[in-house]
Coordinates of N, CA, C and O in Angstrom, one line a residue:
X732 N 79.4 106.1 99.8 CA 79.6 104.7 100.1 C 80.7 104.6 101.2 O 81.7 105.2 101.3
X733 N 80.1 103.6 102.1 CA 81.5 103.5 103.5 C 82.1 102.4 103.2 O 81.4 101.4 102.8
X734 N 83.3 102.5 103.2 CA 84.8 101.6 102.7 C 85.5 101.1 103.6 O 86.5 100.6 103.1
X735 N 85.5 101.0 105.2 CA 86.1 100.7 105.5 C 86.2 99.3 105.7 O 87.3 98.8 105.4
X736 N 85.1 98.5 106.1 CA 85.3 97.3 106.3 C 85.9 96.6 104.8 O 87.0 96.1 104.8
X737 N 84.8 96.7 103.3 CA 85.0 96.2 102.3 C 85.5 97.3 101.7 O 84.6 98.1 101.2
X738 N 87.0 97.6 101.4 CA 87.9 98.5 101.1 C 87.3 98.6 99.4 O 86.9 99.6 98.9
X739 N 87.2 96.8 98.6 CA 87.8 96.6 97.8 C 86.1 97.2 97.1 O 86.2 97.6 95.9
X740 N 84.9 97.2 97.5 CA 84.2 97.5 96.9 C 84.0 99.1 96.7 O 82.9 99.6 96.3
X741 N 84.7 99.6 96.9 CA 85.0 101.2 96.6 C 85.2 101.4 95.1 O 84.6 102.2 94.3
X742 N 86.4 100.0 94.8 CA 86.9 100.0 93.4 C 86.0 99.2 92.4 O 86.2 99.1 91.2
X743 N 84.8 98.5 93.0 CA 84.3 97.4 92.0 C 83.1 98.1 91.0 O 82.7 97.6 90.0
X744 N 82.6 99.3 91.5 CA 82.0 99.8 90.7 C 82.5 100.6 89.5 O 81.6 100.7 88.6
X745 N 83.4 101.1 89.3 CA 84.3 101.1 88.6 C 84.6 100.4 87.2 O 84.7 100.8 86.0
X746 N 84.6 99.1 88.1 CA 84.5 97.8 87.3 C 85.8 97.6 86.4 O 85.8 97.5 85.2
X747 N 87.1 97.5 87.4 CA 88.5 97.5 86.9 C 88.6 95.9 86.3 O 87.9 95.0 86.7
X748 N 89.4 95.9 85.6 CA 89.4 94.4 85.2 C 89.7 93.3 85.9 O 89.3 92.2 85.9
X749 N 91.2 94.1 87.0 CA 91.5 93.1 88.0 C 92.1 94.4 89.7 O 92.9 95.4 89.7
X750 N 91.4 93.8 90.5 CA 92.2 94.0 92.0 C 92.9 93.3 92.4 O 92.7 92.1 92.4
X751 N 94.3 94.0 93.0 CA 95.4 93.3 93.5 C 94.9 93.6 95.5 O 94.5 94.5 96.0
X752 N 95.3 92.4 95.9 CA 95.5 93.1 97.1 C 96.5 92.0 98.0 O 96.5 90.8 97.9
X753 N 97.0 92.7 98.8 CA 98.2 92.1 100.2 C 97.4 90.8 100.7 O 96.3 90.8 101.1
X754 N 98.2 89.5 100.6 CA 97.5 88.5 101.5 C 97.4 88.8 103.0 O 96.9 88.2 103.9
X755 N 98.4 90.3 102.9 CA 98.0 90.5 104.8 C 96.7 91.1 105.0 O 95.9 90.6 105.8
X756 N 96.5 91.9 104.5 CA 95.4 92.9 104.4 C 94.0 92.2 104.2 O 93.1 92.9 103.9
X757 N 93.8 90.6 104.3 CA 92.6 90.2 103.7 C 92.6 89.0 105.1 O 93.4 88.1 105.2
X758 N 91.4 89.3 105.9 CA 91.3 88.7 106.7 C 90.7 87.2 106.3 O 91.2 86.3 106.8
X759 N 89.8 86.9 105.4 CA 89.3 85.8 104.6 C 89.8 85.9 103.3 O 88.9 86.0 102.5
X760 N 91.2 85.8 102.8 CA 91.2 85.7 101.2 C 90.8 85.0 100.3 O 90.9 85.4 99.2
X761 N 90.2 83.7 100.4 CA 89.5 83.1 99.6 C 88.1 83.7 99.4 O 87.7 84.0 98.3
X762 N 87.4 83.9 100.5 CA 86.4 84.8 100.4 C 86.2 86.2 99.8 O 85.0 86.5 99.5
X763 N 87.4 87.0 99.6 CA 87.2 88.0 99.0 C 88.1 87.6 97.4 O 88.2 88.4 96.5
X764 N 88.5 86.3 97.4 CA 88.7 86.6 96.2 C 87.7 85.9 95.0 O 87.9 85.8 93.8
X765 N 86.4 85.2 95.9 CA 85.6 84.8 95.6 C 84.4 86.0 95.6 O 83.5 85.8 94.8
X766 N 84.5 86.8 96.1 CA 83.5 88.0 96.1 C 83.5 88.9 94.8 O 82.6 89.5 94.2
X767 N 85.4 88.9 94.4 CA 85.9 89.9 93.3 C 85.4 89.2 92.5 O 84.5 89.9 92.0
X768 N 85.2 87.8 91.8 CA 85.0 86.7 90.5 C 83.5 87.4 90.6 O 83.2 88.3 89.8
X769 N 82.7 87.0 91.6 CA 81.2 87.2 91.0 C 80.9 88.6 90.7 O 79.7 88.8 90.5
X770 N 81.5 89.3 90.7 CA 81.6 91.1 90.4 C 82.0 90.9 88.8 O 81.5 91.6 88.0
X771 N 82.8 90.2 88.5 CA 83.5 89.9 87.2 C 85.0 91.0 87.6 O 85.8 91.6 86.8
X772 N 85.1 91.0 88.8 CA 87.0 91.1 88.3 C 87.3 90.5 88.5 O 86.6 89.6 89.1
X773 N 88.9 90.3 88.2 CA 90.1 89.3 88.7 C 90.9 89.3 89.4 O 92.0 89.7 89.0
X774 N 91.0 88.8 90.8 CA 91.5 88.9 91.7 C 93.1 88.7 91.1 O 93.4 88.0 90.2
X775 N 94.1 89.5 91.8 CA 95.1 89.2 92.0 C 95.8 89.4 93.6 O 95.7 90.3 94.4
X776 N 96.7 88.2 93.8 CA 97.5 88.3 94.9 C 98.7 89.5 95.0 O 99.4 89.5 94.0
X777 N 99.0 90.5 95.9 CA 99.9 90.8 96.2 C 101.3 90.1 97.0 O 101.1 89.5 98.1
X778 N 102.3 90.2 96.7 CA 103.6 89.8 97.9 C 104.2 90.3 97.8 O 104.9 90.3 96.8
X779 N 104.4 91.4 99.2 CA 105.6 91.7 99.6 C 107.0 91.2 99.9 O 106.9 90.0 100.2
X780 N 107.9 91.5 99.8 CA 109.6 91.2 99.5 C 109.7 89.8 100.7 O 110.4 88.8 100.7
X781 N 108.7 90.5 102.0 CA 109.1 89.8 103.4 C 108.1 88.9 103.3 O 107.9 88.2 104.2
X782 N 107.2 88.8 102.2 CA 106.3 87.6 102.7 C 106.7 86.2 102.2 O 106.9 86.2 101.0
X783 N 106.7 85.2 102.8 CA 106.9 84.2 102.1 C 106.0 83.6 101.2 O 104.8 83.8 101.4
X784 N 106.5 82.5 99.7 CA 105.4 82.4 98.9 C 104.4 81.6 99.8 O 103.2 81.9 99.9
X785 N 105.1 80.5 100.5 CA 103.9 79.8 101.3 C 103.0 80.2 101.6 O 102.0 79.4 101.6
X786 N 102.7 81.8 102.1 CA 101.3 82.5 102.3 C 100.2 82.3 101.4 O 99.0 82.1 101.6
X787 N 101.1 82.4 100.1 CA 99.8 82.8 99.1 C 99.4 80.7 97.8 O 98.8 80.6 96.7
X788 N 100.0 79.8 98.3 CA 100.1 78.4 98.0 C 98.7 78.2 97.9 O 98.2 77.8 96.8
X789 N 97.8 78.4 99.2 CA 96.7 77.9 98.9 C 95.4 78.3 98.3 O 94.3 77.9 98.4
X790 N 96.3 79.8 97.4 CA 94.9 80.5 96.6 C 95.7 80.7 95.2 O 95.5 81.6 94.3
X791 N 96.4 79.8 95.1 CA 97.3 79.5 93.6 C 96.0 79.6 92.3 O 95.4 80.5 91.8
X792 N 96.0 78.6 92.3 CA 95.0 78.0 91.7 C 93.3 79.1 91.2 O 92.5 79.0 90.4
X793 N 93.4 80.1 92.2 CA 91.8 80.4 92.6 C 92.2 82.2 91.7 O 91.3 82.9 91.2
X794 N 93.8 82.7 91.6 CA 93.5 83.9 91.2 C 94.2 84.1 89.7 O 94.9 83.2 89.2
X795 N 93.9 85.2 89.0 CA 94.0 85.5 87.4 C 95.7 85.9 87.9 O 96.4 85.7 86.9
X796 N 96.4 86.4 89.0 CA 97.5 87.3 88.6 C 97.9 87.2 89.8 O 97.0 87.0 90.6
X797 N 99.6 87.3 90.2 CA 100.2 87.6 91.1 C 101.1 88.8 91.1 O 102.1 88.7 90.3
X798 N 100.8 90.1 92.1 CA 101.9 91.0 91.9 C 103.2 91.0 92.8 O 103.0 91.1 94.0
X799 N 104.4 90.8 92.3 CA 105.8 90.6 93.3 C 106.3 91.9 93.2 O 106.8 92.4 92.2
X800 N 106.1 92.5 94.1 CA 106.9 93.5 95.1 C 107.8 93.3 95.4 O 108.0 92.6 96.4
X801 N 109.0 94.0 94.5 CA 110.5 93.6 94.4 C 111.0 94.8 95.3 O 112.2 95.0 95.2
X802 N 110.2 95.8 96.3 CA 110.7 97.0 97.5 C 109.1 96.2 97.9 O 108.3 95.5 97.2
X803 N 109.2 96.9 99.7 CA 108.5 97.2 100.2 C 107.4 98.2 99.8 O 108.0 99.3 99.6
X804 N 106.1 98.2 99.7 CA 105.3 98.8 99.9 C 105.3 99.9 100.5 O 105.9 99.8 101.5
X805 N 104.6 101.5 100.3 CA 105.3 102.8 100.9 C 105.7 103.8 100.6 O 105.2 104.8 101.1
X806 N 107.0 103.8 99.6 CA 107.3 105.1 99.1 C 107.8 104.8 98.0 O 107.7 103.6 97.7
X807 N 108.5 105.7 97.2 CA 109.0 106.0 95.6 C 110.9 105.7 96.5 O 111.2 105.8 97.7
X808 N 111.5 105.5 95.1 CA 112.3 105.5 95.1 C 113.5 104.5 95.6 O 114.6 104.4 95.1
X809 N 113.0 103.6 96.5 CA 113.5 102.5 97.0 C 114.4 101.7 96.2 O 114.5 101.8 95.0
X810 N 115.2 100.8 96.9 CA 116.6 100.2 95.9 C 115.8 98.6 95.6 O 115.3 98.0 96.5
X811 N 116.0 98.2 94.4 CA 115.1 97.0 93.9 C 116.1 95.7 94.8 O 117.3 95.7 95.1
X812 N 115.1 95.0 95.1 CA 115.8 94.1 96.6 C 116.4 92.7 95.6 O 115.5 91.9 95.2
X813 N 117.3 92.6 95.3 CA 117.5 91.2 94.5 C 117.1 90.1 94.9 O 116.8 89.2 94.0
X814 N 117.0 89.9 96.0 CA 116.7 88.4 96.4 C 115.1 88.2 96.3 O 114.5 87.2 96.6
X815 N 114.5 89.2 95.8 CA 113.1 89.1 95.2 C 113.0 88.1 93.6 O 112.0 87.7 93.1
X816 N 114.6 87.9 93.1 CA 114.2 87.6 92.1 C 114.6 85.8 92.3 O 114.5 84.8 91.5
X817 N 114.9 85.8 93.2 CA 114.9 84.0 93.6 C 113.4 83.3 94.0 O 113.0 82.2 93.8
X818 N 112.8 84.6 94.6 CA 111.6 84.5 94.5 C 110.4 84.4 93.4 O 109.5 83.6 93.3
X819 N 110.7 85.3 92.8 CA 110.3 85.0 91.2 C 110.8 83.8 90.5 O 110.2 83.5 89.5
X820 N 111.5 83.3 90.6 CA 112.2 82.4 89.8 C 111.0 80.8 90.9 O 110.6 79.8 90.3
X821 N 110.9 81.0 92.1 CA 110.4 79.9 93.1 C 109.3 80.0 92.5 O 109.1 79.1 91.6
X822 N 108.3 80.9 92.7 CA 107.1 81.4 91.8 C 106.7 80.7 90.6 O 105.7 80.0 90.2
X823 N 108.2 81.2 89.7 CA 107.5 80.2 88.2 C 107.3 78.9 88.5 O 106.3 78.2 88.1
X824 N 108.2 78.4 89.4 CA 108.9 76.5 89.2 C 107.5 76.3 90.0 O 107.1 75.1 89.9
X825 N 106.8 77.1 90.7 CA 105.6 76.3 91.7 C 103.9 76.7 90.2 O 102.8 76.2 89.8
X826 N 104.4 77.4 90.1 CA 103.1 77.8 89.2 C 103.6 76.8 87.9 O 102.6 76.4 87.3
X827 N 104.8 76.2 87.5 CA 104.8 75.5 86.7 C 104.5 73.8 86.5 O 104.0 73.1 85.6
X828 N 105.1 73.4 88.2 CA 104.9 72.7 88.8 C 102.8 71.6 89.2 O 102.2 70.5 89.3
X829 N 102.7 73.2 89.2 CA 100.8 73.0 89.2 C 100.4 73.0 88.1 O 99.4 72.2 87.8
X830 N 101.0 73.7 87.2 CA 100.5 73.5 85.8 C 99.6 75.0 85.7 O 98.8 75.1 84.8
X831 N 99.7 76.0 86.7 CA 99.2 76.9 86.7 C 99.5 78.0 86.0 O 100.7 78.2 85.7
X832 N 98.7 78.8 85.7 CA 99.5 80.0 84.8 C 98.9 81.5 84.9 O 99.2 82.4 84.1
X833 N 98.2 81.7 85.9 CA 98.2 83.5 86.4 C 99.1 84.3 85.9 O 100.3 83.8 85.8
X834 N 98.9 85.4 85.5 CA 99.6 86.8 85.2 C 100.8 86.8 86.1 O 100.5 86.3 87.2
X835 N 101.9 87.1 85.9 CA 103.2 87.2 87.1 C 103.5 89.0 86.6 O 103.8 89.3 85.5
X836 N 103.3 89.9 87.5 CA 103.5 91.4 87.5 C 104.4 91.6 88.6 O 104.3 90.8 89.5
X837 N 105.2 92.4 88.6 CA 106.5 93.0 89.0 C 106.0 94.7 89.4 O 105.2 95.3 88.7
X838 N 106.6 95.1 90.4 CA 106.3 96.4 91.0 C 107.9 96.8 91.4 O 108.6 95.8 91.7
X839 N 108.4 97.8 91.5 CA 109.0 98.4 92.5 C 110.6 98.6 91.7 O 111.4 97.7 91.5
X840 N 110.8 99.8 91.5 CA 112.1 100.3 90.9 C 112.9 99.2 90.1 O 113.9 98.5 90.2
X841 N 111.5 99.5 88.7 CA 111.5 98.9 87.5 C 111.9 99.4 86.7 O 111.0 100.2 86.2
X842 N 113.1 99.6 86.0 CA 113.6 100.3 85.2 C 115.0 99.2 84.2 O 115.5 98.2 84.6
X843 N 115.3 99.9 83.1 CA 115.9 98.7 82.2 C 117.2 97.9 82.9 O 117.6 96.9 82.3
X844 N 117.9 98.3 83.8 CA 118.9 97.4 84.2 C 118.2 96.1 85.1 O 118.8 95.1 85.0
X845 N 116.9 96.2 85.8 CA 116.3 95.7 87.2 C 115.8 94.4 86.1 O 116.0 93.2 86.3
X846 N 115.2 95.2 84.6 CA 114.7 94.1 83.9 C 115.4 92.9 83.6 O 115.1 91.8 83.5
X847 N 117.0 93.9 83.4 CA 117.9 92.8 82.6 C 118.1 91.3 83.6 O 118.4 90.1 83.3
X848 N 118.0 91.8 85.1 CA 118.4 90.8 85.8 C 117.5 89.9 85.6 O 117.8 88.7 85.7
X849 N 116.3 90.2 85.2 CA 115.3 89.2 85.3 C 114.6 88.2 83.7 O 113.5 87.6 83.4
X850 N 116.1 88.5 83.0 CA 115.7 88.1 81.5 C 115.4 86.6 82.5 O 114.3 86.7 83.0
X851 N 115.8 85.8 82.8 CA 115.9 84.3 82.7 C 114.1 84.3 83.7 O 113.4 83.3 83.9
X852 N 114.0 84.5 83.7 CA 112.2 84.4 84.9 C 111.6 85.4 84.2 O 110.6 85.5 85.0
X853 N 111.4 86.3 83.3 CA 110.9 87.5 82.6 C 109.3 87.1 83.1 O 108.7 86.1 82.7
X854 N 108.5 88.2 84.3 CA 107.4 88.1 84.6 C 106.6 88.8 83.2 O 107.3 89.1 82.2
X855 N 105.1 89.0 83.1 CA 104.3 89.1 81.7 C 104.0 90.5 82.2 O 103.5 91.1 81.2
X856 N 104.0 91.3 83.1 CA 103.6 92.4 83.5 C 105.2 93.6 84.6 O 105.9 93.3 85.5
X857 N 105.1 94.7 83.8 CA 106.1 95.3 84.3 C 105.3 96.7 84.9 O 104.4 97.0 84.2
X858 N 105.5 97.4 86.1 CA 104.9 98.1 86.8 C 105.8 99.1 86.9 O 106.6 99.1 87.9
X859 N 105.7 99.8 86.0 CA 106.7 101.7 85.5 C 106.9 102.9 86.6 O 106.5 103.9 86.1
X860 N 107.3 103.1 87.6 CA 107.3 104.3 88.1 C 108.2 105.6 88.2 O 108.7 106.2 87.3
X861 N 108.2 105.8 89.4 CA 109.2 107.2 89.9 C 110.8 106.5 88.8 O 111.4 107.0 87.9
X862 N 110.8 105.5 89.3 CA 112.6 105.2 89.0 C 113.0 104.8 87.8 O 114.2 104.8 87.6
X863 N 111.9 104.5 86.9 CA 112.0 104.6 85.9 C 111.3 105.7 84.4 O 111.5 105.8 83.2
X864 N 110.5 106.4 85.2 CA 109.6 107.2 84.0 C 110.3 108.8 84.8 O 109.9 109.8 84.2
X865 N 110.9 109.0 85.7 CA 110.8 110.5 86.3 C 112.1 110.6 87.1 O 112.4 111.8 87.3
X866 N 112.9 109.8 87.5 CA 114.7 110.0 88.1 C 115.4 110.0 86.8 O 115.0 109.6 85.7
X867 N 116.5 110.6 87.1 CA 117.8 110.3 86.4 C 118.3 111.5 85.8 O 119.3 111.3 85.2
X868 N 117.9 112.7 85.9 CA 118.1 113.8 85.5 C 118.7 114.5 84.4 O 119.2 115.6 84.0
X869 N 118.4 113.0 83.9 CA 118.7 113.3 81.6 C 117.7 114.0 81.3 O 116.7 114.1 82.0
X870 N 117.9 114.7 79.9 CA 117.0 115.3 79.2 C 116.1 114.4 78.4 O 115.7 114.8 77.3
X871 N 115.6 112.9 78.8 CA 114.8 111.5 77.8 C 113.6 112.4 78.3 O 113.5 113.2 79.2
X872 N 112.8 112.1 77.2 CA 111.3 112.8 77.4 C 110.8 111.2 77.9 O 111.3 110.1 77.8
X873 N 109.5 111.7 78.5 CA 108.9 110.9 79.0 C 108.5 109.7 77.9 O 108.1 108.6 78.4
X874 N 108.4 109.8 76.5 CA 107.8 108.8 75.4 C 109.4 108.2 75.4 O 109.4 107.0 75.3
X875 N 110.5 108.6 75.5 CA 111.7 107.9 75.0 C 111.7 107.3 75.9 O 111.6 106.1 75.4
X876 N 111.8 107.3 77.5 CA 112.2 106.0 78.3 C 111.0 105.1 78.7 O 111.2 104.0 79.3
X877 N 110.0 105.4 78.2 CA 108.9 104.3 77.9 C 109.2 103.5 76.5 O 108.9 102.2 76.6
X878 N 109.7 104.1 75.4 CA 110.1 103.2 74.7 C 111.3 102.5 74.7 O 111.4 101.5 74.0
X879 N 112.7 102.8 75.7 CA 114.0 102.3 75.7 C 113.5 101.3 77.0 O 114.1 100.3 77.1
X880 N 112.5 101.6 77.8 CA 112.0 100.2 78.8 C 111.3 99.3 77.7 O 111.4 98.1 77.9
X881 N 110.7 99.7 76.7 CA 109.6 98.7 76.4 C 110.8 98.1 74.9 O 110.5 97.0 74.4
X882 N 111.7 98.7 74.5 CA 112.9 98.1 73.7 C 113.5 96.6 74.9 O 113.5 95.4 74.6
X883 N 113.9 97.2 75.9 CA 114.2 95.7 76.8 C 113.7 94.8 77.1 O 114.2 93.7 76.9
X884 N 112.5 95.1 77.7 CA 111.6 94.3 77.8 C 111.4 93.2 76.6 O 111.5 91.9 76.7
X885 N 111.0 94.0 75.1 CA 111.2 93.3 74.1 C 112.1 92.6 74.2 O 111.8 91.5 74.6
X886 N 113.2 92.7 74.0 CA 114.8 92.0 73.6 C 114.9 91.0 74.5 O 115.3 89.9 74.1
X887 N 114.7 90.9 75.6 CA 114.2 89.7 76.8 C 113.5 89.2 76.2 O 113.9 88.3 75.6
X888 N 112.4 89.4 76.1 CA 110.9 88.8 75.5 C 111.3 87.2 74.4 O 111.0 86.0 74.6
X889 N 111.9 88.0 73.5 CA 112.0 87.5 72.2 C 113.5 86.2 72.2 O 114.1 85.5 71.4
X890 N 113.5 86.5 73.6 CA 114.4 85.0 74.0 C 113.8 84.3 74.1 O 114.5 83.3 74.1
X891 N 112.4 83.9 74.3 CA 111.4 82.7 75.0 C 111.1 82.3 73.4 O 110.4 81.4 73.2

């Protein structure tokens, strides 16, 4: 199959439950996020740190999930950008505002302190990587800091 023009149908046979993708990366996004629904996935928006939410206002409404990209897109290891979480916090009050309620997912050097900042906006999806399942050069096995992340996560949680 050739992928270049329609990237996203590479992944639809597959038949993932939901694609995320860059509102840069999508020359028509209502159209492709109308193409993902009649496949039966669920579109979700991506946002990068630099993009403003304004980009993504007028497909609020149209998708299952939004991913906030708390680093740039790129590589491992990156320092979690704080002013992403003013953003998240803009995010809830406009999705609350609409009365809307999409998935809110979090990416990018997620690990239990990044979480703590975000008890008060606590998004429903946390996105695990390099900086938290494989840095730090303790002896935690890989099941322990999956459970000491998913212990915080809880303990925030169980504030709502």
């Amino acid at each position: 199959m050739k992928c270049r023009k329609n990237t996203w149908k590479c992944f639809a046979f597959l038949k993932p439950e939901t694609i995320s993708f860059h509102i840069e990366a999508a020359a028509n996004p209502i159209l492709l996020i109308h193409r993902l629904k009649n496949y039966g996935i669920k579109p979700s928006l991506a946002l990068n740190p630099a993009t403003p939410i304004e980009d993504i206002l007028p497909y609020l409404a149209e998708v299952d999930q939004i991913l906030l990209m708390t680093v740039p897109t790129g590589f491992a290891g990156q320092a979690f950008r704080k002013e992403t979480l003013e953003k998240l916090c803009e995010l809830k009050n406009i999705l609350a505002q609409r009365n809307l309620h999409p998935l809110i997912e979090v990416d990018g050097n997620i690990n239990t302190q990044t979480i703590s900042w975000m008890k008060e906006v606590m998004p429903d999806i946390f996105v695990l990587g390099t900086s938290a399942l494989f840095q730090g050069g303790d002896a935690n096995s890989y099941q322990e800091r999956i459970r000491t992340v998913r212990q915080a996560v809880n303990a925030y949680k169980s504030d709502f």
